Tab-separated table of C-alpha atoms in Angstrom:
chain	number	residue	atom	x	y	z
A	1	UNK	CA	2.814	154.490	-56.841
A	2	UNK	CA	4.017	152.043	-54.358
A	3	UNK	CA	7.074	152.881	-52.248
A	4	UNK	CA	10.035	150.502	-51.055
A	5	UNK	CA	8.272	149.610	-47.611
A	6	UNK	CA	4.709	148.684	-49.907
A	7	UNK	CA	6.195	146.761	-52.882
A	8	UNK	CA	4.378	143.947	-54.275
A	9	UNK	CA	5.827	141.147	-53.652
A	10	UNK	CA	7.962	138.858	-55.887
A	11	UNK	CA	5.849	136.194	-57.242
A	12	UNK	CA	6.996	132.827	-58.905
A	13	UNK	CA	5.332	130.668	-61.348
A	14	UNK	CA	5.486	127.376	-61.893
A	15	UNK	CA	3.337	125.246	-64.413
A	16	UNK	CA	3.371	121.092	-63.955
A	17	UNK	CA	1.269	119.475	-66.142
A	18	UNK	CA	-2.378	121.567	-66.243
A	19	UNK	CA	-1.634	123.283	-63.022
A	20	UNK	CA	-0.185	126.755	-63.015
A	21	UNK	CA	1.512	127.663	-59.551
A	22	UNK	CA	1.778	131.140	-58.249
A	23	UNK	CA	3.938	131.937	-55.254
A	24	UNK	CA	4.297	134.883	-53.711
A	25	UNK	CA	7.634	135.812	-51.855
A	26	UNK	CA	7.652	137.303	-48.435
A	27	UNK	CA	10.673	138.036	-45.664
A	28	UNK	CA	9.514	138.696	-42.098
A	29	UNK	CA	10.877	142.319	-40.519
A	30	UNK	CA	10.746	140.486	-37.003
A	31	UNK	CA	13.265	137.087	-38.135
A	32	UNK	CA	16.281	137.018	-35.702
A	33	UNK	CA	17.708	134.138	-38.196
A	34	UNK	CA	19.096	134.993	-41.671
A	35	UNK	CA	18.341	132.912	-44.741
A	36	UNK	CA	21.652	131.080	-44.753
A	37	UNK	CA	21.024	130.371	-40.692
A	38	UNK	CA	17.622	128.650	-41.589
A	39	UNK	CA	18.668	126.777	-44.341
A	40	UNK	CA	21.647	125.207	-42.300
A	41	UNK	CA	19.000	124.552	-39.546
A	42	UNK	CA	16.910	122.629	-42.071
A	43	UNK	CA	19.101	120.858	-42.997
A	44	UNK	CA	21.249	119.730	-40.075
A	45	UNK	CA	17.412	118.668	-38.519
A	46	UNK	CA	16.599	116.747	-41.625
A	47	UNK	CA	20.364	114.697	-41.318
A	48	UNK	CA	18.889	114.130	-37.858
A	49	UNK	CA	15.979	112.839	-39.141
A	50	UNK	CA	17.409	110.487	-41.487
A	51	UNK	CA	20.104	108.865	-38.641
């Protein structure tokens, strides 16, 4: 049986059109930046971006 630490990791599917998608989910152990951090960083670069 797998423990915690070897889980398989979560996997999303998507289907558009013929094409099935699979995706599977991963978090680094090493990130110094949480998810909210790196989705305000995205996004304040992309506003950049745009002026």
């Amino acid at each position: 049986p797998l423990t915690v630490k070897e889980a398989a990791p979560p996997v999303m599917i998507k289907k558009i059109g013929k094409t099935t998608y699979r995706v599977k989910i991963h978090f680094s152990e090493t990130s110094k930046e949480t998810m909210s951090d790196k989705i305000k960083r995205l996004i304040l670069n992309d506003s950049e971006k745009s002026s």
